[in-house]
Short mmCIF file of C-alpha atoms in Angstrom, two decimals:
data_model
loop_
_atom_site.label_atom_id
_atom_site.label_comp_id
_atom_site.label_asym_id
_atom_site.label_seq_id
_atom_site.Cartn_x
_atom_site.Cartn_y
_atom_site.Cartn_z
CA MET A 361 5.57 -3.57 -15.07
CA ARG A 362 3.03 -5.30 -17.29
CA TYR A 363 -0.19 -6.80 -16.09
CA SER A 364 -3.62 -7.40 -17.53
CA GLU A 365 -6.87 -6.15 -16.04
CA LYS A 366 -7.92 -9.77 -15.53
CA GLU A 367 -4.74 -10.60 -13.58
CA LEU A 368 -5.11 -7.47 -11.47
CA LEU A 369 -8.75 -8.24 -10.65
CA SER A 370 -7.82 -11.82 -9.76
CA LEU A 371 -5.14 -10.55 -7.35
CA ALA A 372 -7.58 -8.00 -5.87
CA LEU A 373 -10.11 -10.72 -5.05
CA GLN A 374 -7.63 -13.07 -3.36
CA THR A 375 -7.43 -13.21 0.42
CA PRO A 376 -5.79 -9.91 1.36
CA ASP A 377 -2.79 -9.45 3.62
CA ARG A 378 -4.78 -6.66 5.31
CA GLU A 379 -8.11 -4.97 4.69
CA GLY A 380 -10.38 -2.41 6.25
CA LYS A 381 -13.07 0.21 5.74
CA ILE A 382 -11.58 3.66 5.40
CA LEU A 383 -12.36 7.11 4.04
CA HIS A 384 -10.55 8.00 0.81
CA ARG A 385 -10.14 10.97 -1.49
CA MET A 386 -7.81 11.95 -4.31
CA SER A 387 -5.81 15.16 -4.51
CA GLY A 388 -7.78 17.82 -6.28
CA THR A 389 -11.08 16.76 -4.72
CA LYS A 390 -12.73 19.06 -2.22
CA ALA A 391 -10.84 19.13 1.08
CA ARG A 392 -14.14 19.07 2.95
CA LEU A 393 -15.69 15.95 4.44
CA GLU A 394 -17.85 15.57 1.30
CA GLY A 395 -14.65 14.90 -0.69
CA TYR A 396 -14.07 11.63 1.16
CA LYS A 397 -15.75 8.41 0.08
CA ASP A 398 -16.20 5.31 2.23
CA ARG A 399 -14.09 2.53 0.70
CA LEU A 400 -12.96 -0.97 1.45
CA ILE A 401 -9.22 -1.11 0.92
CA ARG A 402 -7.25 -4.32 0.54
CA LEU A 403 -3.51 -4.77 0.69
CA LYS A 404 -2.28 -7.75 -1.31
CA ALA A 405 1.47 -8.10 -1.83
CA ASN A 406 2.59 -4.67 -3.05
CA PHE A 407 -0.80 -3.51 -4.37
CA LEU A 408 -3.44 -1.50 -2.55
CA PHE A 409 -6.91 -2.06 -4.00
CA LEU A 410 -9.92 0.21 -3.43
CA PHE A 411 -13.51 -1.04 -3.68
CA LYS A 412 -17.01 0.39 -3.54
CA THR A 413 -19.23 -1.55 -1.16
CA ASN A 414 -22.94 -1.73 -0.46
CA GLU A 415 -24.65 -1.00 2.88
CA GLN A 416 -23.97 -4.57 4.06
CA GLY A 417 -20.25 -4.21 3.31
CA GLN A 418 -20.27 -6.51 0.29
CA ILE A 419 -17.90 -5.62 -2.54
CA LEU A 420 -19.66 -4.01 -5.48
CA GLU A 421 -16.79 -3.08 -7.78
CA PRO A 422 -13.11 -2.16 -7.76
CA VAL A 423 -12.48 1.56 -8.16
CA GLY A 424 -8.70 1.68 -8.14
CA ALA A 425 -5.35 0.06 -7.49
CA VAL A 426 -2.06 1.56 -6.34
CA LEU A 427 1.27 -0.16 -6.91
CA LEU A 428 3.25 0.54 -3.73
CA GLU A 429 6.59 1.07 -5.45
CA ARG A 430 8.37 4.37 -5.93
CA CYS A 431 5.87 6.21 -3.79
CA LYS A 432 5.95 8.23 -0.60
CA ILE A 433 3.69 7.00 2.19
CA GLN A 434 3.38 9.45 5.08
CA PRO A 435 1.08 10.86 7.76
CA GLU A 436 -0.66 14.13 6.91
CA PRO A 437 -0.45 16.31 10.03
CA LYS A 438 -2.06 19.32 8.32
CA ALA A 439 -4.94 17.35 6.81
CA ASP A 440 -8.54 18.49 7.01
CA LYS A 441 -9.33 15.46 9.20
CA ALA A 442 -7.44 13.79 12.05
CA ASN A 443 -5.56 10.51 11.49
CA VAL A 444 -4.93 10.96 7.77
CA PHE A 445 -2.10 9.48 5.72
CA SER A 446 -1.26 9.88 2.07
CA ILE A 447 0.36 8.01 -0.78
CA ALA A 448 2.13 10.18 -3.35
CA LEU A 449 3.50 8.68 -6.56
CA GLN A 450 7.06 9.70 -7.48
CA ASP A 451 6.28 9.57 -11.20
CA ASP A 452 3.22 11.81 -10.80
CA PRO A 453 3.62 14.22 -7.86
CA GLU A 454 0.27 15.83 -8.65
CA CYS A 455 -1.47 12.52 -7.90
CA LYS A 456 -1.95 11.97 -4.19
CA TYR A 457 -4.26 9.55 -2.39
CA TYR A 458 -5.57 10.54 1.07
CA PHE A 459 -6.90 8.03 3.60
CA ALA A 460 -8.68 9.03 6.82
CA CYS A 461 -8.67 6.46 9.61
CA ARG A 462 -10.93 6.16 12.66
CA SER A 463 -8.04 6.30 15.14
CA PHE A 464 -4.37 7.11 15.49
CA GLU A 465 -3.61 3.39 16.04
CA GLU A 466 -5.41 2.37 12.84
CA CYS A 467 -3.52 5.06 10.92
CA THR A 468 -0.17 3.90 12.34
CA ASP A 469 -0.97 0.25 11.54
CA TRP A 470 -1.84 1.09 7.92
CA LEU A 471 1.30 3.22 7.51
CA THR A 472 3.46 0.36 8.77
CA ALA A 473 1.75 -2.27 6.61
CA LEU A 474 1.93 -0.16 3.45
CA ARG A 475 5.57 0.81 3.94
CA ASN A 476 6.51 -2.83 4.53
CA ALA A 477 4.64 -4.04 1.44
CA SER A 478 6.97 -2.66 -1.24
CA TYR A 479 9.41 -4.92 -3.03
CA GLU A 480 12.15 -2.34 -2.41
CA ASN A 481 11.54 -2.48 1.35
CA MET A 482 11.46 -6.30 1.41
CA ARG A 483 14.68 -6.43 -0.61
CA SER A 484 16.40 -4.03 1.83
CA ASN A 485 15.25 -6.11 4.80
CA ILE A 486 16.52 -9.33 3.22
CA MET A 487 19.89 -7.76 2.48
CA LEU A 488 20.15 -6.46 6.07
CA LEU A 489 19.26 -9.85 7.53
CA GLN A 490 21.66 -11.57 5.13
CA SER A 491 24.45 -9.25 6.28
CA LYS A 492 23.71 -9.94 9.96
CA LEU A 493 23.59 -13.68 9.33
CA SER A 494 26.88 -13.56 7.42
CA ARG A 495 28.56 -11.75 10.32
CA HIS A 496 27.14 -14.30 12.75
CA THR A 497 28.02 -17.43 10.73
CA GLY A 498 31.16 -16.20 9.01
CA GLN A 499 29.83 -17.26 5.61
CA GLN A 500 29.99 -14.69 2.82
CA ARG A 501 26.88 -15.83 0.95
CA LEU A 502 24.02 -18.03 1.91
CA GLN A 503 22.69 -20.75 -0.35
CA HIS A 504 19.73 -19.71 -2.52
CA SER A 505 20.21 -16.11 -1.54
CA HIS A 506 20.34 -14.43 -4.95
CA ILE A 507 18.30 -11.25 -4.66
CA PRO A 508 17.87 -9.53 -8.01
CA ALA A 509 17.83 -5.77 -8.19
CA ALA A 510 14.45 -4.15 -8.75
CA GLY A 511 13.43 -4.49 -12.38
CA GLN A 512 15.50 -7.60 -13.12
#
């Protein structure tokens, strides 16, 4: 996938699908509380953006972006903090992002939102719904229902 820094920043600053303050650390950082940094995270389409904020919660600068494709999003039951989930990239298994939430409910909500954000997941859901609709209506294909494979 190709994108420019300017396009990515523009997407990051649009109204997010979901956002929240959360603790974050990367794999390889200290597994103690000091390893976590307070971040604003924003979910927009299939990107998760991370921002530094000031004391008033205003965005200072972006510090990262994760494309939510070909990654494993899961709870971390053996984490050093409660209510932690992680995002591991398939192409780089050594790279893992950890996020610590304030509550179990917040953690579950983020897991659901992130898993549902990927193009692959949306494509699977559309194909499932299309199949159910075809069985219900008896039509083989619906109009305007071409769904390209990932990467097309």
